């Protein structure tokens, strides 16, 4: 592989990773506000550490459940 081809490939991969990271950040932010709304927590400087912890804990539970489901899907293939 030539240097220019390798450079283009690396550049393309980097852009794809940046796009994926941006999408995940947006989804994560969206999930945070959805969970906060479900729990009746108003996020911001006035939110208590306990309320923020509840939101963060629920997000973690959901992400773990999602990952476990994906792992089970892959094992069944």
Short mmCIF file of N, CA and C in Angstrom, two decimals:
data_model
loop_
_atom_site.label_atom_id
_atom_site.label_comp_id
_atom_site.label_asym_id
_atom_site.label_seq_id
_atom_site.Cartn_x
_atom_site.Cartn_y
_atom_site.Cartn_z
N UNK A 1 0.85 -1.17 0.00
CA UNK A 1 0.00 0.00 0.00
C UNK A 1 0.90 1.23 0.00
N UNK A 2 0.61 2.15 -0.88
CA UNK A 2 1.44 3.35 -0.96
C UNK A 2 1.15 4.28 0.21
N UNK A 3 2.06 5.20 0.43
CA UNK A 3 1.91 6.14 1.54
C UNK A 3 0.66 6.98 1.38
N UNK A 4 0.36 7.44 0.16
CA UNK A 4 -0.82 8.28 -0.04
C UNK A 4 -2.10 7.48 0.16
N UNK A 5 -2.12 6.22 -0.26
CA UNK A 5 -3.29 5.38 -0.05
C UNK A 5 -3.48 5.11 1.44
N UNK A 6 -2.39 4.82 2.14
CA UNK A 6 -2.44 4.58 3.57
C UNK A 6 -2.92 5.83 4.30
N UNK A 7 -2.45 6.98 3.87
CA UNK A 7 -2.84 8.24 4.48
C UNK A 7 -4.33 8.50 4.28
N UNK A 8 -4.83 8.23 3.08
CA UNK A 8 -6.25 8.43 2.80
C UNK A 8 -7.09 7.48 3.64
N UNK A 9 -6.64 6.23 3.75
CA UNK A 9 -7.35 5.23 4.53
C UNK A 9 -7.41 5.64 6.00
N UNK A 10 -6.30 6.10 6.54
CA UNK A 10 -6.24 6.54 7.93
C UNK A 10 -7.13 7.74 8.13
N UNK A 11 -7.10 8.66 7.19
CA UNK A 11 -7.93 9.86 7.26
C UNK A 11 -9.42 9.49 7.23
N UNK A 12 -9.77 8.56 6.37
CA UNK A 12 -11.15 8.12 6.25
C UNK A 12 -11.61 7.45 7.54
N UNK A 13 -10.77 6.60 8.10
CA UNK A 13 -11.09 5.92 9.35
C UNK A 13 -11.26 6.92 10.48
N UNK A 14 -10.37 7.90 10.52
CA UNK A 14 -10.43 8.93 11.56
C UNK A 14 -11.75 9.70 11.46
N UNK A 15 -12.14 10.05 10.24
CA UNK A 15 -13.39 10.79 10.04
C UNK A 15 -14.59 9.94 10.44
N UNK A 16 -14.56 8.65 10.08
CA UNK A 16 -15.64 7.74 10.46
C UNK A 16 -15.74 7.62 11.97
N UNK A 17 -14.60 7.50 12.64
CA UNK A 17 -14.58 7.41 14.10
C UNK A 17 -15.11 8.69 14.74
N UNK A 18 -14.74 9.83 14.18
CA UNK A 18 -15.22 11.10 14.72
C UNK A 18 -16.73 11.21 14.55
N UNK A 19 -17.24 10.78 13.41
CA UNK A 19 -18.68 10.82 13.15
C UNK A 19 -19.40 9.91 14.13
N UNK A 20 -18.89 8.70 14.33
CA UNK A 20 -19.50 7.76 15.27
C UNK A 20 -19.47 8.31 16.68
N UNK A 21 -18.36 8.92 17.07
CA UNK A 21 -18.23 9.49 18.41
C UNK A 21 -19.22 10.63 18.60
N UNK A 22 -19.37 11.47 17.60
CA UNK A 22 -20.31 12.58 17.67
C UNK A 22 -21.74 12.06 17.81
N UNK A 23 -22.08 11.04 17.04
CA UNK A 23 -23.43 10.46 17.12
C UNK A 23 -23.69 9.87 18.50
N UNK A 24 -22.70 9.16 19.04
CA UNK A 24 -22.86 8.56 20.37
C UNK A 24 -22.99 9.63 21.44
N UNK A 25 -22.25 10.70 21.31
CA UNK A 25 -22.34 11.79 22.29
C UNK A 25 -23.74 12.40 22.27
N UNK A 26 -24.29 12.57 21.09
CA UNK A 26 -25.65 13.12 20.96
C UNK A 26 -26.68 12.17 21.56
N UNK A 27 -26.53 10.87 21.28
CA UNK A 27 -27.45 9.87 21.83
C UNK A 27 -27.33 9.81 23.35
N UNK A 28 -26.13 9.91 23.84
CA UNK A 28 -25.89 9.88 25.28
C UNK A 28 -26.55 11.08 25.95
N UNK A 29 -26.38 12.22 25.35
CA UNK A 29 -26.99 13.45 25.89
C UNK A 29 -28.51 13.35 25.87
N UNK A 30 -29.05 12.81 24.79
CA UNK A 30 -30.49 12.62 24.67
C UNK A 30 -30.99 11.67 25.76
N UNK A 31 -30.27 10.57 25.97
CA UNK A 31 -30.67 9.60 26.98
C UNK A 31 -30.66 10.25 28.36
N UNK A 32 -29.66 11.06 28.62
CA UNK A 32 -29.55 11.72 29.92
C UNK A 32 -30.80 12.55 30.21
N UNK A 33 -31.23 13.33 29.22
CA UNK A 33 -32.40 14.18 29.43
C UNK A 33 -33.69 13.37 29.49
N UNK A 34 -33.78 12.28 28.74
CA UNK A 34 -34.95 11.42 28.81
C UNK A 34 -35.09 10.79 30.19
N UNK A 35 -33.98 10.27 30.71
CA UNK A 35 -34.00 9.64 32.04
C UNK A 35 -34.32 10.70 33.10
N UNK A 36 -33.71 11.85 32.99
CA UNK A 36 -33.96 12.91 33.97
C UNK A 36 -35.44 13.28 33.97
N UNK A 37 -36.03 13.37 32.79
CA UNK A 37 -37.46 13.71 32.70
C UNK A 37 -38.30 12.60 33.34
N UNK A 38 -37.97 11.34 33.06
CA UNK A 38 -38.70 10.22 33.65
C UNK A 38 -38.63 10.23 35.17
N UNK A 39 -37.49 10.64 35.71
CA UNK A 39 -37.28 10.66 37.15
C UNK A 39 -37.72 11.98 37.79
N UNK A 40 -38.16 12.94 36.98
CA UNK A 40 -38.58 14.22 37.50
C UNK A 40 -37.43 15.08 37.99
N UNK A 41 -36.26 14.89 37.40
CA UNK A 41 -35.07 15.64 37.80
C UNK A 41 -34.82 16.75 36.79
N UNK A 42 -34.62 17.96 37.30
CA UNK A 42 -34.28 19.07 36.43
C UNK A 42 -32.76 19.22 36.48
N UNK A 43 -32.12 18.87 35.37
CA UNK A 43 -30.66 18.92 35.32
C UNK A 43 -30.16 20.35 35.31
N UNK A 44 -29.01 20.55 35.86
CA UNK A 44 -28.40 21.87 35.88
C UNK A 44 -27.70 22.10 37.20
N UNK A 45 -27.32 23.33 37.44
CA UNK A 45 -26.54 23.68 38.63
C UNK A 45 -27.32 23.45 39.92
N UNK A 46 -28.65 23.46 39.83
CA UNK A 46 -29.46 23.31 41.05
C UNK A 46 -29.77 21.85 41.38
N UNK A 47 -29.44 20.92 40.49
CA UNK A 47 -29.70 19.51 40.74
C UNK A 47 -28.77 19.01 41.84
N UNK A 48 -29.31 18.16 42.70
CA UNK A 48 -28.49 17.62 43.79
C UNK A 48 -27.62 16.48 43.26
N UNK A 49 -26.59 16.19 44.00
CA UNK A 49 -25.72 15.07 43.63
C UNK A 49 -26.51 13.77 43.62
N UNK A 50 -27.43 13.63 44.55
CA UNK A 50 -28.26 12.42 44.61
C UNK A 50 -29.10 12.27 43.34
N UNK A 51 -29.72 13.37 42.91
CA UNK A 51 -30.53 13.32 41.69
C UNK A 51 -29.66 13.01 40.47
N UNK A 52 -28.51 13.67 40.40
CA UNK A 52 -27.60 13.38 39.28
C UNK A 52 -27.16 11.93 39.30
N UNK A 53 -26.92 11.40 40.50
CA UNK A 53 -26.52 10.00 40.65
C UNK A 53 -27.60 9.04 40.21
N UNK A 54 -28.84 9.39 40.50
CA UNK A 54 -29.96 8.55 40.07
C UNK A 54 -30.02 8.48 38.55
N UNK A 55 -29.85 9.61 37.92
CA UNK A 55 -29.87 9.67 36.46
C UNK A 55 -28.71 8.87 35.89
N UNK A 56 -27.52 9.10 36.41
CA UNK A 56 -26.33 8.38 35.94
C UNK A 56 -26.44 6.88 36.17
N UNK A 57 -26.97 6.50 37.31
CA UNK A 57 -27.15 5.08 37.61
C UNK A 57 -28.12 4.41 36.66
N UNK A 58 -29.20 5.09 36.35
CA UNK A 58 -30.18 4.53 35.42
C UNK A 58 -29.61 4.41 34.01
N UNK A 59 -28.84 5.40 33.60
CA UNK A 59 -28.20 5.33 32.28
C UNK A 59 -27.27 4.13 32.24
N UNK A 60 -26.50 3.93 33.30
CA UNK A 60 -25.59 2.79 33.36
C UNK A 60 -26.36 1.48 33.28
N UNK A 61 -27.45 1.36 34.03
CA UNK A 61 -28.26 0.14 33.99
C UNK A 61 -28.76 -0.14 32.58
N UNK A 62 -29.23 0.89 31.92
CA UNK A 62 -29.76 0.72 30.56
C UNK A 62 -28.67 0.32 29.57
N UNK A 63 -27.50 0.94 29.70
CA UNK A 63 -26.41 0.60 28.79
C UNK A 63 -25.92 -0.82 29.01
N UNK A 64 -25.86 -1.25 30.27
CA UNK A 64 -25.44 -2.62 30.57
C UNK A 64 -26.46 -3.60 30.00
N UNK A 65 -27.73 -3.32 30.19
CA UNK A 65 -28.79 -4.19 29.66
C UNK A 65 -28.71 -4.27 28.14
N UNK A 66 -28.47 -3.14 27.50
CA UNK A 66 -28.33 -3.10 26.05
C UNK A 66 -27.13 -3.93 25.61
N UNK A 67 -26.02 -3.78 26.28
CA UNK A 67 -24.81 -4.54 25.94
C UNK A 67 -25.01 -6.03 26.15
N UNK A 68 -25.70 -6.40 27.23
CA UNK A 68 -25.97 -7.81 27.49
C UNK A 68 -26.84 -8.40 26.39
N UNK A 69 -27.80 -7.64 25.93
CA UNK A 69 -28.66 -8.10 24.85
C UNK A 69 -27.88 -8.31 23.57
N UNK A 70 -26.96 -7.41 23.28
CA UNK A 70 -26.12 -7.53 22.08
C UNK A 70 -25.21 -8.74 22.19
N UNK A 71 -24.68 -8.98 23.40
CA UNK A 71 -23.79 -10.13 23.60
C UNK A 71 -24.57 -11.42 23.40
N UNK A 72 -25.78 -11.49 23.92
CA UNK A 72 -26.61 -12.68 23.76
C UNK A 72 -26.95 -12.92 22.29
N UNK A 73 -27.24 -11.83 21.57
CA UNK A 73 -27.53 -11.95 20.13
C UNK A 73 -26.34 -12.56 19.39
N UNK A 74 -25.14 -12.06 19.71
CA UNK A 74 -23.93 -12.55 19.05
C UNK A 74 -23.64 -14.01 19.40
N UNK A 75 -23.94 -14.41 20.62
CA UNK A 75 -23.69 -15.78 21.05
C UNK A 75 -24.65 -16.75 20.35
N UNK A 76 -25.84 -16.27 20.02
CA UNK A 76 -26.84 -17.12 19.39
C UNK A 76 -26.66 -17.25 17.88
N UNK A 77 -25.73 -16.54 17.33
CA UNK A 77 -25.50 -16.60 15.87
C UNK A 77 -24.68 -17.78 15.50
#
